[in-house]
Short mmCIF file of C-alpha atoms in Angstrom, two decimals:
data_model
loop_
_atom_site.label_atom_id
_atom_site.label_comp_id
_atom_site.label_asym_id
_atom_site.label_seq_id
_atom_site.Cartn_x
_atom_site.Cartn_y
_atom_site.Cartn_z
CA MET A 1 22.46 -23.72 -28.53
CA ALA A 2 25.30 -22.90 -30.82
CA SER A 3 22.87 -21.18 -33.12
CA LEU A 4 21.73 -19.16 -30.16
CA ALA A 5 25.22 -17.96 -29.63
CA ALA A 6 25.65 -17.32 -33.32
CA ARG A 7 22.47 -15.33 -33.25
CA SER A 8 23.84 -13.46 -30.29
CA GLY A 9 26.75 -12.49 -32.45
CA LEU A 10 24.47 -11.40 -35.23
CA ARG A 11 22.19 -9.62 -32.85
CA SER A 12 24.96 -7.58 -31.30
CA LEU A 13 26.15 -6.81 -34.81
CA ALA A 14 22.68 -5.65 -35.66
CA ALA A 15 22.41 -3.70 -32.46
CA ARG A 16 25.66 -2.03 -33.26
CA ALA A 17 24.60 -1.25 -36.76
CA ARG A 18 21.18 -0.13 -35.65
CA ALA A 19 22.06 1.90 -32.63
CA PRO A 20 25.06 3.95 -33.75
CA ALA A 21 23.66 4.48 -37.24
CA PRO A 22 22.54 8.01 -36.45
CA ALA A 23 25.90 8.64 -34.88
CA PRO A 24 29.14 8.99 -36.78
CA ALA A 25 27.93 10.35 -40.09
CA GLY A 26 28.44 13.88 -38.82
CA ARG A 27 25.65 15.19 -40.98
CA ARG A 28 25.78 18.83 -41.70
CA MET A 29 22.29 19.17 -43.00
CA SER A 30 20.40 21.59 -40.83
CA SER A 31 17.36 19.34 -40.89
CA SER A 32 19.22 16.71 -38.93
CA ALA A 33 19.51 18.98 -35.92
CA HIS A 34 15.73 19.05 -35.86
CA ASP A 35 15.64 15.26 -36.18
CA ASP A 36 18.08 14.92 -33.35
CA ALA A 37 15.95 17.06 -31.09
CA TYR A 38 12.97 14.89 -31.92
CA GLU A 39 14.93 11.71 -31.42
CA THR A 40 16.33 12.99 -28.15
CA ALA A 41 12.85 13.62 -26.82
CA LYS A 42 11.66 10.26 -28.06
CA TRP A 43 14.40 8.31 -26.35
CA GLU A 44 13.96 10.32 -23.21
CA LYS A 45 10.36 9.19 -23.10
CA ILE A 46 11.30 5.59 -23.75
CA THR A 47 13.88 5.71 -20.98
CA ILE A 48 11.36 7.11 -18.52
CA MET A 49 8.81 4.47 -19.43
CA GLY A 50 11.45 1.80 -18.94
CA ALA A 51 12.51 3.22 -15.61
CA VAL A 52 8.92 3.30 -14.39
CA THR A 53 8.35 -0.29 -15.45
CA CYS A 54 11.48 -1.35 -13.64
CA THR A 55 10.47 0.50 -10.51
CA LEU A 56 7.11 -1.23 -10.48
CA LEU A 57 8.67 -4.62 -11.10
CA ALA A 58 11.18 -3.94 -8.36
CA ALA A 59 8.54 -2.96 -5.88
CA TRP A 60 6.53 -6.07 -6.64
CA ASN A 61 9.55 -8.30 -6.50
CA LEU A 62 11.09 -6.98 -3.33
CA SER A 63 7.84 -7.05 -1.46
CA LYS A 64 7.66 -10.78 -1.86
CA GLY A 65 10.65 -11.70 0.27
CA HIS A 66 13.11 -14.25 -0.87
CA PRO A 67 12.38 -17.92 -1.09
CA HIS A 68 13.92 -20.57 1.07
CA TYR A 69 15.53 -23.64 -0.31
CA ASP A 70 15.95 -26.95 1.43
CA GLU A 71 19.44 -28.12 2.02
CA PRO A 72 20.18 -30.69 -0.71
CA PRO A 73 21.73 -34.04 0.11
CA ALA A 74 25.53 -34.04 0.04
CA TYR A 75 26.06 -35.19 -3.52
CA PRO A 76 29.73 -35.43 -4.47
CA TYR A 77 29.34 -32.94 -7.28
CA LEU A 78 27.95 -30.25 -5.00
CA ARG A 79 30.13 -27.88 -2.99
CA ILE A 80 33.27 -29.14 -4.71
CA ARG A 81 36.41 -28.44 -2.74
CA ASN A 82 39.38 -30.08 -4.38
CA LYS A 83 41.36 -27.55 -2.44
CA GLU A 84 40.32 -25.11 0.28
CA PHE A 85 39.82 -21.52 -0.76
CA PRO A 86 42.63 -19.31 0.48
CA TRP A 87 40.14 -17.19 2.37
CA GLY A 88 38.43 -19.95 4.24
CA PRO A 89 35.79 -22.63 3.81
CA ASN A 90 32.95 -20.60 2.29
CA GLY A 91 32.64 -19.40 -1.23
CA LEU A 92 32.68 -15.68 -1.95
CA PHE A 93 28.92 -15.36 -2.15
CA GLU A 94 28.12 -18.28 0.07
CA VAL A 95 26.16 -17.47 3.16
CA LYS A 96 25.11 -20.06 5.67
CA HIS A 97 21.40 -19.60 6.16
CA ASP A 98 19.97 -20.66 9.46
CA HIS A 99 16.32 -20.19 8.62
CA MET B 1 57.51 19.05 -36.71
CA ILE B 2 53.84 19.79 -36.31
CA GLU B 3 53.89 22.83 -38.49
CA SER B 4 54.91 20.87 -41.52
CA GLN B 5 53.14 17.60 -40.84
CA ARG B 6 51.62 16.71 -44.17
CA HIS B 7 49.92 13.49 -43.15
CA SER B 8 46.86 13.23 -40.97
CA TYR B 9 48.09 10.43 -38.75
CA HIS B 10 49.17 10.62 -35.17
CA LEU B 11 52.64 9.39 -34.38
CA VAL B 12 52.49 9.15 -30.62
CA ASP B 13 55.22 10.35 -28.32
CA PRO B 14 57.14 7.69 -26.41
CA SER B 15 55.25 6.58 -23.35
CA PRO B 16 55.92 4.39 -20.32
CA TRP B 17 52.39 3.13 -20.03
CA PRO B 18 52.64 0.06 -22.21
CA ILE B 19 55.48 -1.33 -20.12
CA SER B 20 53.86 -0.35 -16.86
CA GLY B 21 50.66 -2.03 -17.97
CA SER B 22 52.57 -5.15 -18.91
CA LEU B 23 54.33 -5.23 -15.55
CA GLY B 24 51.02 -4.69 -13.83
CA ALA B 25 49.49 -7.55 -15.76
CA LEU B 26 52.42 -9.78 -14.91
CA ALA B 27 52.18 -8.96 -11.23
CA THR B 28 48.43 -9.53 -11.25
CA THR B 29 48.64 -12.92 -12.87
CA VAL B 30 51.58 -14.21 -10.90
CA GLY B 31 50.20 -12.75 -7.69
CA GLY B 32 46.80 -14.22 -8.42
CA VAL B 33 48.18 -17.69 -8.89
CA MET B 34 50.33 -17.37 -5.81
CA TYR B 35 47.40 -16.22 -3.74
CA MET B 36 45.08 -18.99 -4.87
CA HIS B 37 47.73 -21.55 -3.99
CA SER B 38 48.34 -19.89 -0.64
CA PHE B 39 51.91 -18.87 -1.29
CA GLN B 40 53.33 -16.23 0.95
CA GLY B 41 53.22 -12.76 -0.61
CA GLY B 42 50.59 -13.78 -3.11
CA ALA B 43 47.92 -11.46 -1.84
CA THR B 44 50.33 -8.54 -1.73
CA LEU B 45 51.60 -9.09 -5.23
CA LEU B 46 48.07 -9.50 -6.51
CA SER B 47 46.91 -6.27 -4.93
CA LEU B 48 49.97 -4.38 -6.13
CA GLY B 49 49.46 -5.72 -9.62
CA LEU B 50 45.83 -4.68 -9.70
CA ILE B 51 46.60 -1.23 -8.39
CA PHE B 52 49.35 -0.83 -10.97
CA LEU B 53 47.03 -1.95 -13.75
CA LEU B 54 44.31 0.42 -12.70
CA TYR B 55 46.79 3.25 -12.45
CA THR B 56 48.13 2.50 -15.93
CA MET B 57 44.63 2.50 -17.36
CA PHE B 58 43.93 5.82 -15.74
CA VAL B 59 47.07 7.57 -16.97
CA TRP B 60 47.08 5.99 -20.40
CA TRP B 61 43.55 6.98 -21.19
CA ARG B 62 44.13 10.35 -19.64
CA ASP B 63 46.96 10.80 -22.13
CA VAL B 64 44.66 9.81 -24.98
CA LEU B 65 42.16 12.42 -23.86
CA ARG B 66 44.91 14.99 -23.66
CA GLU B 67 46.22 14.18 -27.11
CA SER B 68 42.81 14.19 -28.70
CA THR B 69 40.63 16.77 -27.05
CA LEU B 70 43.29 19.08 -25.69
CA GLU B 71 45.94 18.84 -28.41
CA GLY B 72 43.79 18.13 -31.45
CA HIS B 73 45.74 15.19 -32.85
CA HIS B 74 42.66 13.15 -33.61
CA THR B 75 41.93 14.00 -37.21
CA LYS B 76 39.34 12.02 -39.11
CA ALA B 77 41.91 9.45 -40.15
CA VAL B 78 43.05 8.96 -36.59
CA GLN B 79 39.49 8.57 -35.34
CA LEU B 80 39.09 5.52 -37.52
CA GLY B 81 41.56 3.68 -35.35
CA PRO B 82 39.58 3.77 -32.11
CA ARG B 83 36.37 3.19 -34.01
CA TYR B 84 37.47 0.04 -35.71
CA GLY B 85 39.39 -0.99 -32.63
CA SER B 86 36.30 -0.78 -30.47
CA ILE B 87 34.29 -2.78 -32.94
CA LEU B 88 36.92 -5.46 -33.15
CA PHE B 89 37.21 -5.57 -29.40
CA ILE B 90 33.47 -6.07 -29.07
CA VAL B 91 33.63 -8.80 -31.69
CA SER B 92 36.32 -10.53 -29.67
CA GLU B 93 34.09 -10.34 -26.62
CA VAL B 94 31.29 -11.91 -28.60
CA MET B 95 33.66 -14.78 -29.32
CA LEU B 96 34.33 -15.12 -25.61
CA LEU B 97 30.63 -15.34 -24.93
CA PHE B 98 30.27 -17.87 -27.69
CA ALA B 99 32.75 -20.01 -25.78
CA PHE B 100 30.78 -19.73 -22.55
CA PHE B 101 27.52 -20.58 -24.21
CA TRP B 102 29.11 -23.52 -25.88
CA ALA B 103 30.41 -24.76 -22.56
CA SER B 104 27.02 -24.32 -20.98
CA SER B 105 25.26 -26.09 -23.82
CA HIS B 106 27.76 -28.90 -23.86
CA SER B 107 26.92 -29.81 -20.30
CA SER B 108 23.25 -28.97 -20.28
CA LEU B 109 22.06 -30.57 -23.48
CA ALA B 110 23.42 -33.99 -22.54
CA PRO B 111 23.65 -34.12 -18.75
CA THR B 112 25.95 -36.87 -17.55
CA VAL B 113 24.97 -39.70 -15.33
CA GLU B 114 27.13 -38.37 -12.50
CA ILE B 115 24.81 -35.43 -12.01
CA GLY B 116 21.71 -37.51 -12.29
CA GLY B 117 21.21 -37.43 -16.02
CA ILE B 118 19.02 -34.35 -15.69
CA TRP B 119 19.51 -30.63 -16.02
CA PRO B 120 19.65 -28.85 -13.69
CA PRO B 121 21.56 -31.55 -11.80
CA LYS B 122 19.87 -33.30 -8.93
CA GLY B 123 20.12 -31.28 -5.76
CA ILE B 124 20.70 -27.97 -7.43
CA GLY B 125 18.29 -25.33 -6.25
CA VAL B 126 17.48 -23.09 -9.13
CA LEU B 127 16.55 -19.46 -9.02
CA ASP B 128 13.08 -18.64 -10.18
CA PRO B 129 13.66 -16.87 -13.49
CA TRP B 130 10.60 -14.80 -12.97
CA GLU B 131 11.88 -13.09 -9.89
CA ILE B 132 15.12 -11.15 -9.78
CA PRO B 133 16.29 -12.24 -13.22
CA LEU B 134 13.10 -10.96 -14.77
CA LEU B 135 13.47 -7.75 -12.84
CA ASN B 136 17.02 -7.25 -13.99
CA THR B 137 16.22 -7.95 -17.60
CA PRO B 138 14.33 -4.74 -18.40
CA ILE B 139 16.71 -2.59 -16.40
CA LEU B 140 19.59 -2.96 -18.81
CA PRO B 141 17.58 -2.26 -21.97
CA SER B 142 16.14 0.81 -20.23
CA SER B 143 19.69 1.83 -19.58
CA GLY B 144 20.34 1.22 -23.27
CA ALA B 145 17.48 3.52 -24.13
CA ALA B 146 19.01 6.12 -21.84
CA VAL B 147 22.35 5.93 -23.59
CA THR B 148 20.59 6.38 -26.94
CA TRP B 149 18.85 9.38 -25.44
CA ALA B 150 22.27 10.70 -24.41
CA HIS B 151 23.63 10.13 -27.88
CA HIS B 152 20.88 12.05 -29.60
CA ALA B 153 21.25 14.80 -27.05
CA ILE B 154 24.93 15.09 -27.88
CA LEU B 155 24.18 15.14 -31.60
CA ALA B 156 21.53 17.78 -31.08
CA GLY B 157 23.96 19.89 -29.11
CA LYS B 158 21.84 19.65 -25.96
CA GLU B 159 24.74 19.31 -23.63
CA LYS B 160 22.92 19.51 -20.32
CA ARG B 161 20.32 16.93 -21.27
CA ALA B 162 23.09 14.65 -22.37
CA VAL B 163 24.56 14.79 -18.90
CA TYR B 164 21.18 13.93 -17.37
CA ALA B 165 20.78 11.09 -19.82
CA LEU B 166 24.17 9.69 -18.91
CA VAL B 167 23.35 9.99 -15.23
CA ALA B 168 20.17 8.01 -15.91
CA THR B 169 22.14 5.42 -17.84
CA VAL B 170 24.64 4.96 -15.06
CA SER B 171 22.02 4.94 -12.32
CA LEU B 172 20.05 2.21 -14.02
CA ALA B 173 23.25 0.26 -14.51
CA LEU B 174 24.20 0.57 -10.85
CA VAL B 175 20.74 -0.55 -9.78
CA SER B 176 21.07 -3.53 -12.05
CA THR B 177 24.44 -4.42 -10.56
CA GLY B 178 23.00 -4.06 -7.10
CA PHE B 179 20.20 -6.45 -7.87
CA GLN B 180 22.60 -8.89 -9.43
CA GLY B 181 24.69 -8.85 -6.27
CA MET B 182 21.59 -9.47 -4.24
CA GLU B 183 20.75 -12.37 -6.48
CA TYR B 184 24.19 -13.85 -6.00
CA TYR B 185 23.79 -13.71 -2.24
CA GLN B 186 20.38 -15.26 -2.31
CA ALA B 187 21.29 -17.94 -4.77
CA PRO B 188 20.94 -21.44 -3.44
CA SER B 189 23.96 -22.71 -5.32
CA THR B 190 27.49 -21.45 -5.71
CA ILE B 191 30.15 -21.68 -8.37
CA SER B 192 31.48 -24.87 -6.86
CA ASP B 193 28.17 -26.67 -7.13
CA SER B 194 28.80 -28.99 -10.06
CA ILE B 195 29.16 -27.98 -13.66
CA TYR B 196 25.86 -26.14 -13.38
CA GLY B 197 27.37 -23.74 -10.88
CA SER B 198 30.49 -23.36 -12.94
CA THR B 199 28.77 -22.46 -16.17
CA PHE B 200 26.05 -20.40 -14.54
CA PHE B 201 28.35 -18.24 -12.48
CA LEU B 202 30.98 -17.94 -15.15
CA ALA B 203 28.50 -16.69 -17.72
CA THR B 204 26.58 -14.41 -15.39
CA GLY B 205 29.75 -13.37 -13.61
CA PHE B 206 31.48 -12.30 -16.79
CA HIS B 207 28.38 -10.50 -17.88
CA GLY B 208 28.26 -8.69 -14.56
CA PHE B 209 31.93 -7.82 -14.86
CA HIS B 210 31.28 -6.35 -18.28
CA VAL B 211 28.38 -4.36 -16.90
CA ILE B 212 30.67 -2.88 -14.29
CA ILE B 213 33.31 -2.01 -16.86
CA GLY B 214 30.69 -0.50 -19.14
CA THR B 215 29.34 1.49 -16.23
CA LEU B 216 32.78 2.89 -15.48
CA PHE B 217 33.25 3.78 -19.14
CA LEU B 218 29.92 5.56 -19.13
CA ILE B 219 30.78 7.42 -15.94
CA VAL B 220 33.92 8.70 -17.61
CA CYS B 221 31.84 9.77 -20.60
CA GLY B 222 29.45 11.53 -18.27
CA ILE B 223 32.29 13.43 -16.66
CA ARG B 224 33.72 14.35 -20.05
CA GLN B 225 30.34 15.48 -21.28
CA TYR B 226 29.96 17.62 -18.21
CA LEU B 227 33.39 19.12 -18.87
CA GLY B 228 32.44 19.81 -22.47
CA HIS B 229 34.86 17.45 -24.20
CA LEU B 230 32.25 15.81 -26.37
CA THR B 231 31.01 17.74 -29.38
CA LYS B 232 28.32 16.83 -31.81
CA LYS B 233 30.83 16.17 -34.53
CA HIS B 234 33.45 14.34 -32.58
CA HIS B 235 32.69 11.96 -29.77
CA VAL B 236 34.35 8.69 -30.63
CA GLY B 237 34.87 7.76 -27.00
CA PHE B 238 31.21 8.13 -26.26
CA GLU B 239 30.26 6.08 -29.29
CA ALA B 240 32.60 3.30 -28.23
CA ALA B 241 31.00 3.30 -24.77
CA ALA B 242 27.53 3.26 -26.27
CA TRP B 243 28.36 0.37 -28.59
CA TYR B 244 29.85 -1.56 -25.71
CA TRP B 245 26.80 -0.84 -23.64
CA HIS B 246 24.41 -2.05 -26.32
CA PHE B 247 26.48 -5.18 -26.64
CA VAL B 248 26.27 -5.76 -22.90
CA ASP B 249 22.55 -5.24 -22.78
CA VAL B 250 21.73 -7.31 -25.83
CA VAL B 251 23.91 -10.07 -24.50
CA ARG B 252 21.97 -9.99 -21.24
CA LEU B 253 18.96 -11.36 -23.07
CA PHE B 254 20.77 -14.50 -24.07
CA PRO B 255 21.71 -15.77 -20.63
CA PHE B 256 18.27 -14.88 -19.46
CA VAL B 257 16.65 -17.08 -22.05
CA SER B 258 19.07 -19.93 -22.17
CA ILE B 259 20.57 -20.14 -18.70
CA TYR B 260 17.96 -18.78 -16.39
CA TRP B 261 14.80 -19.77 -18.15
CA TRP B 262 15.64 -22.81 -20.23
CA GLY B 263 18.37 -24.01 -17.89
CA GLY B 264 16.12 -23.98 -14.90
CA ILE B 265 13.25 -25.96 -16.27
CA MET C 1 48.86 2.86 -44.90
CA TRP C 2 52.13 4.18 -46.14
CA LYS C 3 51.29 2.67 -49.47
CA ARG C 4 48.48 5.15 -49.67
CA ALA C 5 50.69 7.95 -48.49
CA ALA C 6 53.30 7.17 -51.10
CA SER C 7 52.26 7.83 -54.63
CA LEU C 8 50.34 5.21 -56.36
CA LEU C 9 49.66 7.01 -59.56
CA LEU C 10 46.41 5.92 -61.04
CA ALA C 11 46.55 6.95 -64.65
CA ARG C 12 42.87 7.37 -65.13
CA ARG C 13 40.97 9.91 -67.07
CA SER C 14 40.42 13.05 -65.06
CA ALA C 15 36.67 12.49 -65.01
CA VAL C 16 37.33 9.87 -62.40
CA ALA C 17 38.87 12.56 -60.23
CA ALA C 18 35.37 13.56 -59.23
CA GLN C 19 35.03 10.28 -57.39
CA ARG C 20 37.91 11.21 -55.16
CA ALA C 21 35.85 11.84 -52.09
CA PRO C 22 34.51 8.34 -51.46
CA ALA C 23 37.77 6.77 -52.55
CA ILE C 24 39.45 8.06 -49.44
CA SER C 25 37.74 5.80 -46.96
CA GLY C 26 38.56 2.81 -49.07
CA SER C 27 36.02 0.45 -50.48
CA ALA C 28 36.36 -1.82 -47.49
CA ALA C 29 34.60 0.63 -45.23
CA SER C 30 31.58 1.16 -47.41
CA GLY C 31 28.27 0.55 -45.76
CA LEU C 32 29.77 0.63 -42.30
CA ARG C 33 30.41 3.68 -40.24
CA ARG C 34 32.99 5.31 -42.48
CA ALA C 35 34.50 8.70 -41.81
CA PRO C 36 32.61 11.55 -43.41
CA ALA C 37 33.79 12.56 -46.89
CA PHE C 38 36.48 15.17 -46.84
CA PHE C 39 34.58 17.34 -49.22
CA SER C 40 31.25 18.39 -47.91
CA THR C 41 29.16 19.24 -50.87
CA LEU C 42 26.39 19.94 -48.40
CA ASP C 43 28.11 23.11 -47.25
CA VAL C 44 27.61 24.63 -50.67
CA GLY C 45 24.90 27.20 -50.47
CA GLN C 46 25.57 28.04 -46.83
CA ALA C 47 27.62 31.06 -46.00
CA ARG C 48 31.17 30.20 -45.08
CA THR C 49 31.01 29.09 -41.47
CA ARG C 50 33.78 29.31 -38.94
CA VAL C 51 35.39 26.43 -37.16
CA GLU C 52 33.64 27.58 -34.02
CA ASP C 53 30.29 26.82 -35.56
CA VAL C 54 31.28 23.32 -36.49
CA MET C 55 33.27 22.30 -33.46
CA PRO C 56 34.02 25.00 -30.93
CA ILE C 57 36.68 23.17 -28.98
CA ALA C 58 38.68 22.05 -32.00
CA THR C 59 42.37 22.61 -31.70
CA GLY C 60 45.66 21.55 -33.25
CA LEU C 61 45.69 19.45 -36.38
CA GLU C 62 42.01 18.63 -36.06
CA ARG C 63 41.24 22.31 -36.19
CA GLU C 64 43.43 22.82 -39.25
CA GLU C 65 41.63 19.95 -40.92
CA ILE C 66 38.21 21.45 -40.24
CA GLU C 67 39.37 24.93 -41.27
CA ALA C 68 40.64 23.69 -44.60
CA GLU C 69 37.48 21.66 -45.15
CA LEU C 70 35.34 24.74 -44.63
CA GLN C 71 37.37 26.54 -47.25
CA GLY C 72 36.96 23.66 -49.65
CA LYS C 73 40.63 22.73 -49.47
CA LYS C 74 42.36 19.77 -47.93
CA ARG C 75 44.89 20.09 -45.16
CA PHE C 76 46.34 16.62 -45.52
CA ASP C 77 47.39 15.15 -48.81
CA MET C 78 46.32 11.57 -48.24
CA ASP C 79 45.01 10.65 -51.65
CA ALA C 80 46.86 8.95 -54.42
CA PRO C 81 47.53 11.38 -57.22
CA VAL C 82 45.17 11.03 -60.14
CA GLY C 83 45.51 12.36 -63.61
CA PRO C 84 45.77 11.62 -67.30
CA PHE C 85 48.39 9.26 -68.65
CA GLY C 86 51.76 10.99 -68.57
CA THR C 87 53.63 11.53 -71.83
CA LYS C 88 56.92 13.28 -72.71
CA GLU C 89 55.04 16.33 -73.91
CA ASN C 90 52.63 16.22 -71.01
CA PRO C 91 54.29 14.43 -68.14
CA ALA C 92 52.39 13.29 -65.06
CA ILE C 93 53.37 15.75 -62.34
CA ILE C 94 54.03 14.30 -58.91
CA GLN C 95 54.35 16.79 -56.08
CA SER C 96 56.87 16.28 -53.33
CA TYR C 97 58.00 18.09 -50.24
CA PHE C 98 61.53 16.80 -50.76
CA ASP C 99 63.82 16.35 -53.77
CA LYS C 100 62.81 12.78 -54.42
CA ARG C 101 59.80 10.59 -53.81
CA ILE C 102 58.86 6.93 -54.24
CA VAL C 103 56.29 6.52 -56.99
CA GLY C 104 54.37 3.48 -58.18
CA CYS C 105 52.99 3.25 -61.68
CA PRO C 106 50.00 0.95 -62.25
CA GLY C 107 49.73 1.57 -65.95
CA ASP C 108 46.98 3.01 -68.04
CA GLU C 109 43.29 2.51 -67.58
CA GLY C 110 41.55 -0.80 -68.07
CA GLU C 111 43.40 -3.41 -70.03
CA ASP C 112 46.61 -1.47 -70.00
CA GLU C 113 46.98 -1.83 -66.24
CA HIS C 114 50.06 -3.66 -65.07
CA ASP C 115 51.49 -4.75 -61.74
CA VAL C 116 52.74 -1.72 -59.89
CA VAL C 117 56.27 -0.72 -60.77
CA TRP C 118 58.01 1.24 -57.98
CA PHE C 119 60.82 3.72 -58.47
CA TRP C 120 62.40 6.82 -56.98
CA LEU C 121 61.40 9.94 -58.87
CA GLU C 122 64.10 12.61 -58.48
CA LYS C 123 64.13 16.30 -59.06
CA GLY C 124 65.36 17.15 -62.52
CA LYS C 125 65.32 13.52 -63.62
CA PRO C 126 61.97 12.67 -65.18
CA HIS C 127 61.33 8.94 -65.24
CA GLU C 128 59.70 6.67 -67.75
CA CYS C 129 57.92 3.53 -66.58
CA PRO C 130 59.75 0.52 -68.05
CA VAL C 131 56.52 -1.35 -68.67
CA CYS C 132 54.07 1.16 -70.09
CA THR C 133 56.36 4.17 -70.77
CA GLN C 134 54.25 6.55 -68.69
CA TYR C 135 56.32 9.68 -68.12
CA PHE C 136 56.66 11.24 -64.65
CA LYS C 137 58.16 14.51 -63.47
CA LEU C 138 58.74 15.69 -59.92
CA GLU C 139 57.53 19.06 -58.72
CA VAL C 140 59.06 20.18 -55.46
CA ILE C 141 56.54 22.10 -53.38
CA GLY C 142 58.37 22.22 -50.10
CA ASN C 143 61.81 22.78 -48.71
CA GLY C 144 63.48 20.17 -50.89
CA GLY C 145 66.44 18.22 -49.66
CA ASN C 146 66.85 14.58 -48.87
CA PRO C 147 63.79 12.86 -47.39
CA ASP C 148 66.08 10.90 -45.08
CA GLY C 149 67.25 14.08 -43.45
CA HIS C 150 70.70 15.56 -43.74
CA ASP C 151 72.70 12.39 -43.38
CA ASP C 152 74.64 13.02 -46.55
CA GLU C 153 76.55 15.70 -44.68
CA ASP C 154 79.25 15.34 -42.05
CA ASP C 155 78.36 13.64 -38.79
CA HIS C 156 79.50 16.52 -36.68
CA HIS C 157 77.57 19.14 -38.55
CA HIS C 158 75.38 20.64 -35.87
CA HIS C 159 72.35 22.81 -36.37
#
């Protein structure tokens, strides 16, 4: 697991190196403007493909309705309240389901 | 004496924002503690502190924009500061995440007898990783693609397309946050449900917080792009936002694999 | 940073002066996103462009920097002076806006390098490095005067 986190560090390093690499060099070669136009179009297409995928996934997901979970037995390590919350008994995202 | 400044650095004018930010931070922390322990005035102090902090951020960064874009103080040498600063900040955030993953692994790799010797602990209802989490996982990388699109548009001088790209980036981010909120409401467990809840919600919660911050940063970039502040040669603020955004979206993959998927089996 | 701004005279052969451009960003930044080289050799061959073509909204010091760059000059003198080893006949010339400037001598090239020796170089008083005898002379290119400001005059002398 620690290696996972280490890899996360490396990965974000790589992402940073990879992604902004076209960026700060401030190239003045005229050919790069042409590259940028090409790259812009390319990433626009990738974004649109991604957005479409997400829309489809969302439609599929939301149409399923959310699952119901049985109330677990009152283990001492669940719903820990060493002290009441200042705003009341429920957690911030806790909703009492009645179905 | 600007006319005879022979160095390319920026010696900033005196400013009240550092002290106001510090006072805001003090009020937020003290107020927060007071509120959580139900002391009188805690909530008020906490809210005042937060408002003060937000106000300081707004005016401080507004001053930076004024000094750079409107007054031209940000020469190449000065630009290095925010660049390296952003990178170092992101590195520090990676360290923070490292801590959270360590905490999660510590408890999940060797579950104690008190929680049933298994992971997830007995009685914890776990979210199906293939539902909302799977849905959310491609949204952020798509948003990352959109920000790359925006970047190339800025470099190519296509200012209008860059605005559209940033709008796409932010929209995808907001959708993702919306889904994450939905997931939190539907979740069978809460943060106070054993160490599982603690580590799960801390990791995903911080990630979500970072998504919101990144979204705000990108919104500001979108506004600036619309106003014409960002040029193809000089857009350090945008680059910092894009780096931060890539960090957020790459990081998303790690909780998905380790906490949602592996942690739920 | 002020070490760079102050003079660290590298007594190298002038051929090395051609490497000035990458030296600015410092070796530490190599490979990473370093600032673009001050000299853009890529502009050679293009007609002289205006600042508007490079960055239309540039203003202030940033604009002056870009303007100078387009003309092949440098607006800000951030580099350490470079030049041949200074001798009595041919002293190393250090430019200064004021009448005196802190200078550091690192010695001659290669084996003759020594730990940096710092000294004030004053107008009209050429200085010889006590270690390697490199000879320095100040050239005032600005208004002169004391770099500390006019605190050698009376307190109640108003402008």
